[in-house]
PDB file of C-alpha atoms in Angstrom:
ATOM      1  CA  MET A  23     -47.093 -37.694 -59.584  1.00 34.00           C
ATOM      2  CA  ARG A  24     -44.949 -35.017 -57.831  1.00 31.00           C
ATOM      3  CA  ARG A  25     -48.101 -33.227 -56.710  1.00 34.00           C
ATOM      4  CA  THR A  26     -49.785 -36.452 -55.485  1.00 34.00           C
ATOM      5  CA  ALA A  27     -46.613 -37.366 -53.537  1.00 34.00           C
ATOM      6  CA  SER A  28     -46.349 -33.963 -51.994  1.00 34.00           C
ATOM      7  CA  LEU A  29     -50.126 -34.025 -50.846  1.00 35.00           C
ATOM      8  CA  LEU A  30     -49.584 -37.477 -49.437  1.00 34.00           C
ATOM      9  CA  ALA A  31     -46.668 -36.204 -47.371  1.00 35.00           C
ATOM     10  CA  LEU A  32     -48.616 -33.411 -46.138  1.00 34.00           C
ATOM     11  CA  GLY A  33     -51.523 -35.709 -45.293  1.00 37.00           C
ATOM     12  CA  LEU A  34     -49.199 -37.872 -43.247  1.00 34.00           C
ATOM     13  CA  LEU A  35     -47.801 -34.675 -41.482  1.00 34.00           C
ATOM     14  CA  LEU A  36     -51.404 -33.628 -40.464  1.00 33.00           C
ATOM     15  CA  LEU A  37     -52.244 -37.175 -39.155  1.00 35.00           C
ATOM     16  CA  HIS A  38     -49.084 -37.349 -36.971  1.00 35.00           C
ATOM     17  CA  LEU A  39     -48.892 -33.670 -35.689  1.00 34.00           C
ATOM     18  CA  PRO A  40     -48.229 -33.799 -31.956  1.00 35.00           C
ATOM     19  CA  VAL A  41     -50.382 -31.523 -29.789  1.00 34.00           C
ATOM     20  CA  LEU A  42     -49.189 -28.818 -27.574  1.00 36.00           C
ATOM     21  CA  SER A  43     -51.085 -30.113 -24.524  1.00 40.00           C
ATOM     22  CA  GLY A  44     -53.692 -32.663 -23.515  1.00 39.00           C
ATOM     23  CA  THR A  45     -56.478 -30.160 -23.747  1.00 53.00           C
ATOM     24  CA  GLU A  46     -59.407 -31.003 -26.008  1.00 72.00           C
ATOM     25  CA  LEU A  47     -61.251 -27.913 -26.940  1.00 89.00           C
ATOM     26  CA  GLY A  48     -65.036 -28.701 -26.780  1.00 93.00           C
ATOM     27  CA  THR A  49     -65.971 -26.011 -29.083  1.00 95.00           C
ATOM     28  CA  ASP A  50     -69.659 -26.868 -28.951  1.00 95.00           C
ATOM     29  CA  GLN A  51     -69.604 -26.887 -25.117  1.00 94.00           C
ATOM     30  CA  VAL A  52     -68.156 -23.431 -25.096  1.00 96.00           C
ATOM     31  CA  MET A  53     -70.769 -22.197 -27.612  1.00 96.00           C
ATOM     32  CA  VAL A  54     -73.711 -23.149 -25.377  1.00 95.00           C
ATOM     33  CA  ARG A  55     -72.310 -20.922 -22.698  1.00 95.00           C
ATOM     34  CA  TYR A  56     -72.757 -17.820 -24.890  1.00 97.00           C
ATOM     35  CA  PRO A  57     -76.399 -16.341 -25.192  1.00 96.00           C
ATOM     36  CA  ALA A  58     -78.188 -16.020 -28.480  1.00 94.00           C
ATOM     37  CA  GLY A  59     -76.930 -12.957 -30.568  1.00 95.00           C
ATOM     38  CA  PHE A  60     -73.290 -14.187 -30.769  1.00 97.00           C
ATOM     39  CA  THR A  61     -72.423 -15.473 -34.228  1.00 96.00           C
ATOM     40  CA  LYS A  62     -68.540 -16.033 -34.073  1.00 97.00           C
ATOM     41  CA  LEU A  63     -66.603 -17.901 -31.454  1.00 98.00           C
ATOM     42  CA  LEU A  64     -62.868 -18.435 -31.183  1.00 98.00           C
ATOM     43  CA  VAL A  65     -61.532 -20.947 -28.635  1.00 97.00           C
ATOM     44  CA  VAL A  66     -57.719 -21.233 -27.835  1.00 97.00           C
ATOM     45  CA  ASP A  67     -55.624 -23.420 -25.573  1.00 95.00           C
ATOM     46  CA  LEU A  68     -53.692 -20.240 -24.672  1.00 94.00           C
ATOM     47  CA  ALA A  69     -51.089 -21.451 -21.977  1.00 91.00           C
ATOM     48  CA  PRO A  70     -48.659 -22.897 -24.506  1.00 91.00           C
ATOM     49  CA  PHE A  71     -48.686 -19.841 -26.639  1.00 93.00           C
ATOM     50  CA  LEU A  72     -47.723 -17.778 -23.639  1.00 91.00           C
ATOM     51  CA  THR A  73     -45.155 -20.151 -22.201  1.00 90.00           C
ATOM     52  CA  GLN A  74     -43.290 -21.407 -25.327  1.00 93.00           C
ATOM     53  CA  PRO A  75     -40.949 -18.742 -26.665  1.00 94.00           C
ATOM     54  CA  GLN A  76     -41.430 -19.722 -30.346  1.00 95.00           C
ATOM     55  CA  LEU A  77     -45.171 -19.476 -30.160  1.00 95.00           C
ATOM     56  CA  SER A  78     -45.139 -16.333 -28.081  1.00 95.00           C
ATOM     57  CA  GLU A  79     -42.950 -14.544 -30.630  1.00 95.00           C
ATOM     58  CA  GLY A  80     -44.490 -16.031 -33.665  1.00 95.00           C
ATOM     59  CA  VAL A  81     -48.138 -15.844 -32.765  1.00 96.00           C
ATOM     60  CA  ILE A  82     -48.979 -13.650 -29.650  1.00 95.00           C
ATOM     61  CA  GLU A  83     -46.550 -10.776 -30.556  1.00 96.00           C
ATOM     62  CA  PRO A  84     -48.004 -10.161 -34.072  1.00 96.00           C
ATOM     63  CA  LEU A  85     -51.546 -10.474 -32.796  1.00 95.00           C
ATOM     64  CA  THR A  86     -50.708  -7.925 -30.132  1.00 94.00           C
ATOM     65  CA  ALA A  87     -49.316  -5.561 -32.675  1.00 94.00           C
ATOM     66  CA  ALA A  88     -52.668  -5.923 -34.686  1.00 92.00           C
ATOM     67  CA  SER A  89     -54.822  -5.462 -31.560  1.00 91.00           C
ATOM     68  CA  HIS A  90     -56.440  -8.779 -32.074  1.00 95.00           C
ATOM     69  CA  PRO A  91     -59.066  -9.741 -29.505  1.00 95.00           C
ATOM     70  CA  LEU A  92     -56.830 -12.604 -28.271  1.00 96.00           C
ATOM     71  CA  ALA A  93     -54.127 -10.045 -27.489  1.00 94.00           C
ATOM     72  CA  GLY A  94     -56.711  -8.369 -25.301  1.00 95.00           C
ATOM     73  CA  ILE A  95     -57.333 -11.539 -23.386  1.00 97.00           C
ATOM     74  CA  VAL A  96     -53.467 -11.797 -22.954  1.00 96.00           C
ATOM     75  CA  ARG A  97     -53.394  -8.179 -21.562  1.00 95.00           C
ATOM     76  CA  THR A  98     -56.222  -9.014 -19.128  1.00 96.00           C
ATOM     77  CA  ILE A  99     -54.419 -12.114 -17.857  1.00 96.00           C
ATOM     78  CA  GLY A 100     -51.332  -9.953 -17.357  1.00 94.00           C
ATOM     79  CA  LEU A 101     -53.241  -7.020 -15.798  1.00 93.00           C
ATOM     80  CA  LEU A 102     -54.971  -9.182 -13.343  1.00 94.00           C
ATOM     81  CA  ARG A 103     -51.947 -11.329 -12.714  1.00 93.00           C
ATOM     82  CA  ILE A 104     -53.605 -14.567 -13.629  1.00 93.00           C
ATOM     83  CA  PRO A 105     -50.877 -17.263 -13.801  1.00 90.00           C
ATOM     84  CA  PRO A 106     -50.991 -18.879 -17.337  1.00 87.00           C
ATOM     85  CA  GLU A 107     -51.042 -22.334 -15.770  1.00 86.00           C
ATOM     86  CA  ARG A 108     -54.341 -21.469 -14.228  1.00 91.00           C
ATOM     87  CA  VAL A 109     -55.993 -20.819 -17.440  1.00 94.00           C
ATOM     88  CA  SER A 110     -57.616 -23.889 -18.934  1.00 93.00           C
ATOM     89  CA  TRP A 111     -58.564 -22.201 -22.207  1.00 96.00           C
ATOM     90  CA  VAL A 112     -59.860 -18.864 -23.391  1.00 97.00           C
ATOM     91  CA  ALA A 113     -62.719 -17.932 -25.824  1.00 98.00           C
ATOM     92  CA  HIS A 114     -63.853 -14.748 -27.514  1.00 98.00           C
ATOM     93  CA  GLY A 115     -67.326 -14.332 -29.022  1.00 97.00           C
ATOM     94  CA  GLU A 116     -68.760 -11.612 -31.342  1.00 97.00           C
ATOM     95  CA  GLY A 117     -72.027 -10.737 -32.978  1.00 96.00           C
ATOM     96  CA  PRO A 118     -73.480  -7.941 -35.089  1.00 95.00           C
ATOM     97  CA  ASP A 119     -75.584  -6.418 -32.140  1.00 95.00           C
ATOM     98  CA  VAL A 120     -73.516  -7.455 -29.081  1.00 97.00           C
ATOM     99  CA  THR A 121     -70.399  -6.233 -27.425  1.00 98.00           C
ATOM    100  CA  GLY A 122     -67.520  -8.723 -27.970  1.00 97.00           C
ATOM    101  CA  PHE A 123     -67.016 -10.888 -24.755  1.00 98.00           C
ATOM    102  CA  SER A 124     -64.012 -12.975 -23.740  1.00 98.00           C
ATOM    103  CA  LEU A 125     -64.241 -15.871 -21.457  1.00 98.00           C
ATOM    104  CA  ILE A 126     -60.999 -17.005 -19.484  1.00 98.00           C
ATOM    105  CA  GLU A 127     -61.650 -20.435 -17.967  1.00 97.00           C
ATOM    106  CA  GLY A 128     -59.790 -21.501 -14.856  1.00 95.00           C
ATOM    107  CA  PRO A 129     -58.951 -18.805 -12.379  1.00 95.00           C
ATOM    108  CA  PRO A 130     -60.965 -18.784  -9.097  1.00 94.00           C
ATOM    109  CA  PHE A 131     -63.436 -16.118  -8.159  1.00 95.00           C
ATOM    110  CA  ALA A 132     -61.310 -14.968  -5.141  1.00 94.00           C
ATOM    111  CA  GLN A 133     -58.328 -14.253  -7.366  1.00 93.00           C
ATOM    112  CA  THR A 134     -60.063 -12.314 -10.152  1.00 95.00           C
ATOM    113  CA  PHE A 135     -62.365 -10.375  -7.934  1.00 95.00           C
ATOM    114  CA  GLY A 136     -59.463  -9.434  -5.708  1.00 93.00           C
ATOM    115  CA  ALA A 137     -57.445  -8.322  -8.626  1.00 94.00           C
ATOM    116  CA  LEU A 138     -60.411  -6.214  -9.931  1.00 94.00           C
ATOM    117  CA  GLN A 139     -60.610  -4.563  -6.487  1.00 92.00           C
ATOM    118  CA  GLY A 140     -57.087  -3.489  -7.069  1.00 88.00           C
ATOM    119  CA  LEU A 141     -57.973  -1.525 -10.192  1.00 90.00           C
ATOM    120  CA  ARG A 142     -60.422   0.662  -8.049  1.00 90.00           C
ATOM    121  CA  ALA A 143     -57.314   2.609  -6.765  1.00 86.00           C
ATOM    122  CA  ALA A 144     -56.229   3.455 -10.271  1.00 86.00           C
ATOM    123  CA  ALA A 145     -59.512   4.916 -11.323  1.00 87.00           C
ATOM    124  CA  GLY A 146     -59.374   8.610 -10.915  1.00 77.00           C
ATOM    125  CA  ALA A 147     -55.810   8.702  -9.573  1.00 87.00           C
ATOM    126  CA  PRO A 148     -53.653  11.711 -10.809  1.00 88.00           C
ATOM    127  CA  GLY A 149     -52.224  10.826 -14.177  1.00 88.00           C
ATOM    128  CA  SER A 150     -54.064   7.463 -14.531  1.00 91.00           C
ATOM    129  CA  PRO A 151     -55.691   6.668 -17.788  1.00 93.00           C
ATOM    130  CA  TYR A 152     -58.602   4.961 -15.833  1.00 93.00           C
ATOM    131  CA  THR A 153     -61.532   7.309 -15.209  1.00 93.00           C
ATOM    132  CA  HIS A 154     -64.082   5.195 -13.344  1.00 94.00           C
ATOM    133  CA  TRP A 155     -64.556   1.965 -11.495  1.00 96.00           C
ATOM    134  CA  ASP A 156     -68.117   0.823 -10.553  1.00 96.00           C
ATOM    135  CA  LEU A 157     -69.367  -2.390  -8.866  1.00 97.00           C
ATOM    136  CA  GLU A 158     -72.973  -3.341  -9.594  1.00 96.00           C
ATOM    137  CA  THR A 159     -75.078  -6.371  -8.975  1.00 95.00           C
ATOM    138  CA  PHE A 160     -76.916  -7.923 -11.960  1.00 93.00           C
ATOM    139  CA  GLU A 161     -79.478 -10.355 -10.595  1.00 91.00           C
ATOM    140  CA  THR A 162     -77.185 -12.161  -8.047  1.00 93.00           C
ATOM    141  CA  LEU A 163     -73.813 -11.693  -9.849  1.00 96.00           C
ATOM    142  CA  SER A 164     -71.222  -9.027  -9.384  1.00 96.00           C
ATOM    143  CA  VAL A 165     -70.303  -6.881 -12.497  1.00 97.00           C
ATOM    144  CA  VAL A 166     -67.445  -4.411 -12.531  1.00 97.00           C
ATOM    145  CA  PHE A 167     -67.458  -1.620 -15.026  1.00 98.00           C
ATOM    146  CA  VAL A 168     -64.206   0.094 -15.766  1.00 97.00           C
ATOM    147  CA  GLY A 169     -63.352   2.835 -18.236  1.00 95.00           C
ATOM    148  CA  GLY A 170     -60.568   5.080 -19.319  1.00 93.00           C
ATOM    149  CA  VAL A 171     -58.883   7.006 -22.077  1.00 94.00           C
ATOM    150  CA  PHE A 172     -55.525   5.490 -23.473  1.00 92.00           C
ATOM    151  CA  GLY A 173     -54.026   7.854 -25.879  1.00 91.00           C
ATOM    152  CA  PRO A 174     -56.434   8.302 -28.808  1.00 93.00           C
ATOM    153  CA  VAL A 175     -58.591   5.460 -27.649  1.00 94.00           C
ATOM    154  CA  ALA A 176     -61.472   5.393 -25.137  1.00 96.00           C
ATOM    155  CA  ILE A 177     -62.207   1.962 -23.731  1.00 96.00           C
ATOM    156  CA  GLU A 178     -64.878   0.561 -21.487  1.00 97.00           C
ATOM    157  CA  TRP A 179     -64.899  -2.967 -19.892  1.00 98.00           C
ATOM    158  CA  ALA A 180     -67.432  -4.987 -18.093  1.00 98.00           C
ATOM    159  CA  TYR A 181     -65.932  -7.833 -15.915  1.00 98.00           C
ATOM    160  CA  ILE A 182     -68.130 -10.653 -14.656  1.00 98.00           C
ATOM    161  CA  PRO A 183     -66.108 -12.871 -12.309  1.00 97.00           C
ATOM    162  CA  ILE A 184     -67.620 -16.237 -11.309  1.00 97.00           C
ATOM    163  CA  GLU A 185     -66.021 -19.200  -9.540  1.00 96.00           C
ATOM    164  CA  GLY A 186     -63.673 -20.735 -12.167  1.00 96.00           C
ATOM    165  CA  ALA A 187     -64.084 -18.250 -14.862  1.00 97.00           C
ATOM    166  CA  LEU A 188     -63.929 -14.452 -15.824  1.00 98.00           C
ATOM    167  CA  TRP A 189     -65.980 -12.835 -18.462  1.00 98.00           C
ATOM    168  CA  VAL A 190     -64.688  -9.633 -20.061  1.00 98.00           C
ATOM    169  CA  GLY A 191     -66.644  -7.347 -22.392  1.00 98.00           C
ATOM    170  CA  THR A 192     -64.889  -4.558 -24.309  1.00 97.00           C
ATOM    171  CA  GLU A 193     -66.177  -1.534 -26.179  1.00 97.00           C
ATOM    172  CA  ILE A 194     -63.638   0.718 -27.873  1.00 96.00           C
ATOM    173  CA  ALA A 195     -63.880   3.989 -29.734  1.00 95.00           C
ATOM    174  CA  PHE A 196     -61.266   6.465 -31.126  1.00 93.00           C
ATOM    175  CA  GLN A 197     -61.736   9.871 -29.841  1.00 87.00           C
ATOM    176  CA  PRO A 198     -63.738  12.140 -29.991  1.00 89.00           C
ATOM    177  CA  GLY A 199     -66.032   9.035 -30.335  1.00 91.00           C
ATOM    178  CA  LYS A 200     -67.297   7.217 -27.227  1.00 94.00           C
ATOM    179  CA  PRO A 201     -67.698   3.680 -26.734  1.00 96.00           C
ATOM    180  CA  SER A 202     -71.225   2.186 -26.542  1.00 97.00           C
ATOM    181  CA  VAL A 203     -71.849   1.826 -22.877  1.00 97.00           C
ATOM    182  CA  ALA A 204     -75.502   0.914 -23.570  1.00 98.00           C
ATOM    183  CA  ARG A 205     -74.546  -2.151 -25.661  1.00 98.00           C
ATOM    184  CA  LEU A 206     -71.996  -3.155 -23.081  1.00 98.00           C
ATOM    185  CA  ARG A 207     -74.427  -3.078 -20.351  1.00 98.00           C
ATOM    186  CA  ALA A 208     -77.174  -4.843 -22.436  1.00 97.00           C
ATOM    187  CA  THR A 209     -74.729  -7.650 -23.477  1.00 98.00           C
ATOM    188  CA  ALA A 210     -73.462  -8.042 -19.835  1.00 98.00           C
ATOM    189  CA  GLU A 211     -77.140  -8.494 -18.753  1.00 97.00           C
ATOM    190  CA  LYS A 212     -77.506 -11.182 -21.543  1.00 96.00           C
ATOM    191  CA  ILE A 213     -74.386 -12.962 -20.195  1.00 97.00           C
ATOM    192  CA  VAL A 214     -75.654 -12.961 -16.653  1.00 97.00           C
ATOM    193  CA  SER A 215     -79.040 -14.241 -17.820  1.00 95.00           C
ATOM    194  CA  LYS A 216     -77.265 -17.141 -19.462  1.00 95.00           C
ATOM    195  CA  LEU A 217     -75.164 -17.905 -16.598  1.00 95.00           C
ATOM    196  CA  LEU A 218     -78.160 -18.046 -14.347  1.00 95.00           C
ATOM    197  CA  GLY A 219     -79.939 -20.250 -16.629  1.00 91.00           C
ATOM    198  CA  GLN A 220     -82.902 -17.964 -17.296  1.00 90.00           C
ATOM    199  CA  ARG A 221     -85.231 -18.807 -19.972  1.00 84.00           C
ATOM    200  CA  GLY A 222     -85.094 -16.829 -23.205  1.00 80.00           C
ATOM    201  CA  SER A 223     -81.338 -16.286 -23.175  1.00 85.00           C
ATOM    202  CA  GLY A 224     -80.828 -18.997 -25.877  1.00 89.00           C
ATOM    203  CA  SER A 225     -77.378 -19.949 -27.180  1.00 87.00           C
ATOM    204  CA  MET A 226     -75.255 -19.606 -30.146  1.00 91.00           C
ATOM    205  CA  ASP A 227     -76.218 -21.414 -33.362  1.00 87.00           C
ATOM    206  CA  GLU A 228     -74.111 -23.851 -35.535  1.00 91.00           C
ATOM    207  CA  LEU A 229     -73.587 -26.250 -32.659  1.00 92.00           C
ATOM    208  CA  LEU A 230     -73.357 -29.083 -35.377  1.00 91.00           C
ATOM    209  CA  ILE A 231     -70.263 -27.591 -36.793  1.00 95.00           C
ATOM    210  CA  GLY A 232     -68.922 -26.770 -33.341  1.00 95.00           C
ATOM    211  CA  VAL A 233     -68.971 -30.554 -32.767  1.00 94.00           C
ATOM    212  CA  GLN A 234     -67.172 -31.244 -35.942  1.00 94.00           C
ATOM    213  CA  VAL A 235     -64.249 -28.826 -35.097  1.00 95.00           C
ATOM    214  CA  ARG A 236     -63.473 -30.015 -31.583  1.00 93.00           C
ATOM    215  CA  GLY A 237     -59.803 -30.492 -30.394  1.00 92.00           C
ATOM    216  CA  GLY A 238     -56.692 -28.870 -31.517  1.00 93.00           C
ATOM    217  CA  GLN A 239     -55.154 -25.774 -29.963  1.00 95.00           C
ATOM    218  CA  ALA A 240     -57.454 -23.399 -31.651  1.00 96.00           C
ATOM    219  CA  ALA A 241     -60.940 -23.677 -32.962  1.00 97.00           C
ATOM    220  CA  PHE A 242     -63.296 -21.215 -34.646  1.00 97.00           C
ATOM    221  CA  VAL A 243     -66.971 -21.278 -35.560  1.00 97.00           C
ATOM    222  CA  ARG A 244     -69.193 -18.745 -37.262  1.00 96.00           C
ATOM    223  CA  ALA A 245     -72.494 -18.188 -38.824  1.00 95.00           C
ATOM    224  CA  SER A 246     -71.279 -16.614 -42.132  1.00 94.00           C
ATOM    225  CA  ALA A 247     -72.402 -13.156 -43.241  1.00 92.00           C
ATOM    226  CA  PRO A 248     -71.968 -11.533 -46.590  1.00 91.00           C
ATOM    227  CA  ASP A 249     -69.469  -8.948 -45.322  1.00 89.00           C
ATOM    228  CA  GLU A 250     -66.893 -11.650 -44.100  1.00 89.00           C
ATOM    229  CA  ARG A 251     -63.330 -10.991 -45.404  1.00 83.00           C
ATOM    230  CA  PHE A 252     -62.697 -14.836 -45.698  1.00 88.00           C
ATOM    231  CA  LEU A 253     -65.724 -16.182 -47.621  1.00 91.00           C
ATOM    232  CA  GLU A 254     -66.710 -18.400 -50.455  1.00 91.00           C
ATOM    233  CA  ALA A 255     -69.884 -17.807 -52.524  1.00 92.00           C
ATOM    234  CA  GLY A 256     -72.937 -19.382 -50.928  1.00 95.00           C
ATOM    235  CA  GLU A 257     -71.333 -20.222 -47.601  1.00 96.00           C
ATOM    236  CA  GLN A 258     -73.713 -20.448 -44.698  1.00 96.00           C
ATOM    237  CA  ALA A 259     -71.443 -21.499 -41.872  1.00 96.00           C
ATOM    238  CA  MET A 260     -67.799 -22.352 -41.356  1.00 96.00           C
ATOM    239  CA  GLY A 261     -65.606 -23.718 -38.643  1.00 97.00           C
ATOM    240  CA  PHE A 262     -62.014 -24.899 -38.274  1.00 97.00           C
ATOM    241  CA  THR A 263     -59.657 -26.510 -35.802  1.00 97.00           C
ATOM    242  CA  LEU A 264     -55.866 -26.128 -35.656  1.00 96.00           C
ATOM    243  CA  ASN A 265     -53.100 -28.428 -34.558  1.00 95.00           C
ATOM    244  CA  VAL A 266     -49.548 -26.809 -33.983  1.00 95.00           C
ATOM    245  CA  ALA A 267     -46.325 -28.615 -33.886  1.00 93.00           C
ATOM    246  CA  GLY A 268     -43.265 -26.396 -33.728  1.00 90.00           C
ATOM    247  CA  ASP A 269     -43.723 -24.052 -36.667  1.00 92.00           C
ATOM    248  CA  GLN A 270     -45.947 -26.292 -38.546  1.00 95.00           C
ATOM    249  CA  VAL A 271     -49.772 -25.894 -38.424  1.00 96.00           C
ATOM    250  CA  GLY A 272     -52.414 -28.428 -39.641  1.00 96.00           C
ATOM    251  CA  GLY A 273     -55.993 -27.269 -40.127  1.00 95.00           C
ATOM    252  CA  ARG A 274     -59.286 -28.898 -40.723  1.00 96.00           C
ATOM    253  CA  PHE A 275     -62.169 -26.823 -42.073  1.00 96.00           C
ATOM    254  CA  VAL A 276     -65.898 -27.801 -42.077  1.00 97.00           C
ATOM    255  CA  LEU A 277     -68.170 -25.646 -44.343  1.00 97.00           C
ATOM    256  CA  ARG A 278     -71.844 -25.691 -45.128  1.00 97.00           C
ATOM    257  CA  PHE A 279     -73.240 -24.025 -48.224  1.00 97.00           C
ATOM    258  CA  GLU A 280     -76.763 -22.927 -49.262  1.00 97.00           C
ATOM    259  CA  SER A 281     -76.781 -25.598 -52.101  1.00 97.00           C
ATOM    260  CA  GLU A 282     -74.901 -28.633 -53.263  1.00 97.00           C
ATOM    261  CA  GLU A 283     -73.938 -26.662 -56.416  1.00 97.00           C
ATOM    262  CA  ALA A 284     -72.300 -24.002 -54.407  1.00 97.00           C
ATOM    263  CA  ALA A 285     -70.402 -26.568 -52.438  1.00 97.00           C
ATOM    264  CA  ILE A 286     -69.146 -28.242 -55.653  1.00 96.00           C
ATOM    265  CA  ALA A 287     -68.169 -24.904 -57.124  1.00 96.00           C
ATOM    266  CA  ALA A 288     -66.119 -24.185 -53.892  1.00 95.00           C
ATOM    267  CA  ALA A 289     -64.475 -27.549 -54.121  1.00 95.00           C
ATOM    268  CA  ASP A 290     -63.540 -27.008 -57.673  1.00 94.00           C
ATOM    269  CA  ARG A 291     -61.919 -23.612 -56.888  1.00 92.00           C
ATOM    270  CA  LEU A 292     -60.011 -25.345 -53.923  1.00 92.00           C
ATOM    271  CA  THR A 293     -58.442 -28.028 -56.223  1.00 91.00           C
ATOM    272  CA  SER A 294     -57.521 -25.438 -58.850  1.00 90.00           C
ATOM    273  CA  GLY A 295     -55.792 -23.254 -56.119  1.00 86.00           C
ATOM    274  CA  SER A 296     -58.018 -20.207 -56.617  1.00 87.00           C
ATOM    275  CA  SER A 297     -60.016 -20.451 -53.370  1.00 89.00           C
ATOM    276  CA  PRO A 298     -59.735 -17.701 -50.639  1.00 85.00           C
ATOM    277  CA  TYR A 299     -59.444 -20.592 -48.191  1.00 86.00           C
ATOM    278  CA  LEU A 300     -55.983 -21.134 -49.446  1.00 85.00           C
ATOM    279  CA  ALA A 301     -54.559 -17.756 -50.427  1.00 76.00           C
ATOM    280  CA  GLN A 302     -55.567 -14.380 -49.261  1.00 76.00           C
ATOM    281  CA  GLY A 303     -52.757 -11.995 -48.658  1.00 77.00           C
ATOM    282  CA  ILE A 304     -51.656 -12.523 -45.013  1.00 80.00           C
ATOM    283  CA  TYR A 305     -53.014 -16.100 -44.984  1.00 86.00           C
ATOM    284  CA  GLN A 306     -51.332 -18.697 -47.126  1.00 85.00           C
ATOM    285  CA  ALA A 307     -52.004 -22.492 -46.994  1.00 90.00           C
ATOM    286  CA  GLN A 308     -51.563 -25.683 -48.985  1.00 92.00           C
ATOM    287  CA  LEU A 309     -54.507 -27.891 -49.718  1.00 93.00           C
ATOM    288  CA  VAL A 310     -53.979 -31.528 -48.356  1.00 95.00           C
ATOM    289  CA  ASN A 311     -57.492 -32.946 -48.833  1.00 95.00           C
ATOM    290  CA  VAL A 312     -61.111 -32.059 -49.706  1.00 95.00           C
ATOM    291  CA  GLN A 313     -64.300 -33.926 -49.439  1.00 96.00           C
ATOM    292  CA  CYS A 314     -67.668 -32.839 -50.609  1.00 96.00           C
ATOM    293  CA  THR A 315     -70.856 -34.467 -49.233  1.00 96.00           C
ATOM    294  CA  GLY A 316     -73.996 -32.721 -50.273  1.00 96.00           C
ATOM    295  CA  ARG A 317     -73.838 -29.084 -49.095  1.00 97.00           C
ATOM    296  CA  VAL A 318     -70.854 -29.809 -46.704  1.00 97.00           C
ATOM    297  CA  LEU A 319     -67.080 -29.429 -47.490  1.00 96.00           C
ATOM    298  CA  VAL A 320     -64.379 -30.855 -45.230  1.00 97.00           C
ATOM    299  CA  LEU A 321     -60.888 -29.780 -46.187  1.00 95.00           C
ATOM    300  CA  ASP A 322     -57.490 -30.271 -44.548  1.00 96.00           C
ATOM    301  CA  VAL A 323     -54.738 -27.629 -45.204  1.00 94.00           C
ATOM    302  CA  ALA A 324     -51.166 -27.165 -44.029  1.00 95.00           C
ATOM    303  CA  THR A 325     -49.647 -23.787 -43.050  1.00 94.00           C
ATOM    304  CA  GLY A 326     -47.118 -22.179 -40.594  1.00 95.00           C
ATOM    305  CA  LEU A 327     -47.318 -19.845 -37.761  1.00 95.00           C
ATOM    306  CA  ARG A 328     -47.534 -16.793 -40.102  1.00 94.00           C
ATOM    307  CA  GLY A 329     -50.489 -18.511 -41.701  1.00 94.00           C
ATOM    308  CA  LEU A 330     -52.145 -19.168 -38.388  1.00 95.00           C
ATOM    309  CA  VAL A 331     -51.787 -15.472 -37.431  1.00 95.00           C
ATOM    310  CA  GLY A 332     -53.181 -14.455 -40.759  1.00 93.00           C
ATOM    311  CA  LEU A 333     -56.132 -16.712 -40.471  1.00 94.00           C
ATOM    312  CA  LEU A 334     -57.065 -15.517 -37.024  1.00 95.00           C
ATOM    313  CA  LEU A 335     -56.829 -11.826 -38.338  1.00 94.00           C
ATOM    314  CA  LEU A 336     -59.091 -12.694 -41.250  1.00 92.00           C
ATOM    315  CA  VAL A 337     -61.871 -14.434 -39.316  1.00 94.00           C
ATOM    316  CA  MET A 338     -61.891 -12.166 -36.255  1.00 92.00           C
ATOM    317  CA  PRO A 339     -60.264  -8.749 -37.100  1.00 86.00           C
ATOM    318  CA  PHE A 340     -59.927  -5.872 -34.738  1.00 77.00           C
TER     319      PHE A 340
END
């Protein structure tokens, strides 16, 4: 009875969690903006995490210390002096054969392109870590390539400013290794082709799960691969959406398995408390509810800001 009452209380908490802002993250609508080849997507309503001290300290700072891709987006916003209130949301997509690309939705072209022009003076200046700044035209769009050496790390960026958004691709290598400029350029070309609506660019898969994890302050979708750190046996695809209220976080996961038997086995591990979706080192959560329908599991969990950070590090590590 005590466990039942506890789960009921957690369920009521999830149902009544207030949201940070009025933004509804249309995860599926972001997925279709990424070309084929991307298999993971994280979308975040970033402004509250930058402007609310509790969230900045509890989420952004630890992600920055761990060099998470979301921290790279935050650095870009600061470097280009984009006001947080001009950012509607941000996204970061990755795939096995493409450069990771971030999308910052909101800032106007004049602002981002002007700020990128300001980086030109830093390239090659005495003592500057930036080594080059190159402006090229892909089809009809401007692409700025910037590179440099920052301590033991060499970094190459591709910036694609368009009206109302900025795309940023990043390749990193620890010296004496070199970032893959060829992959960066090839992925930038794929992004440009998608932006121009050219045939053959395709889009990300798993749109069905993307629809089911709309909303919240953070949402994630992936086509699951065997080497994932956060995985159940037989999982084909996974997505989640997170709602944050103070230091409390409610999450809803949608998972598809290769068979009904694999889904049932995963549900059993969830209810017994032995599933990686609940406990895996830096990520800890308590199960609120689980539903199994054929090959699909839908589960609700409750965690805190530390659990949110751990979850983001597990599904999209540096």
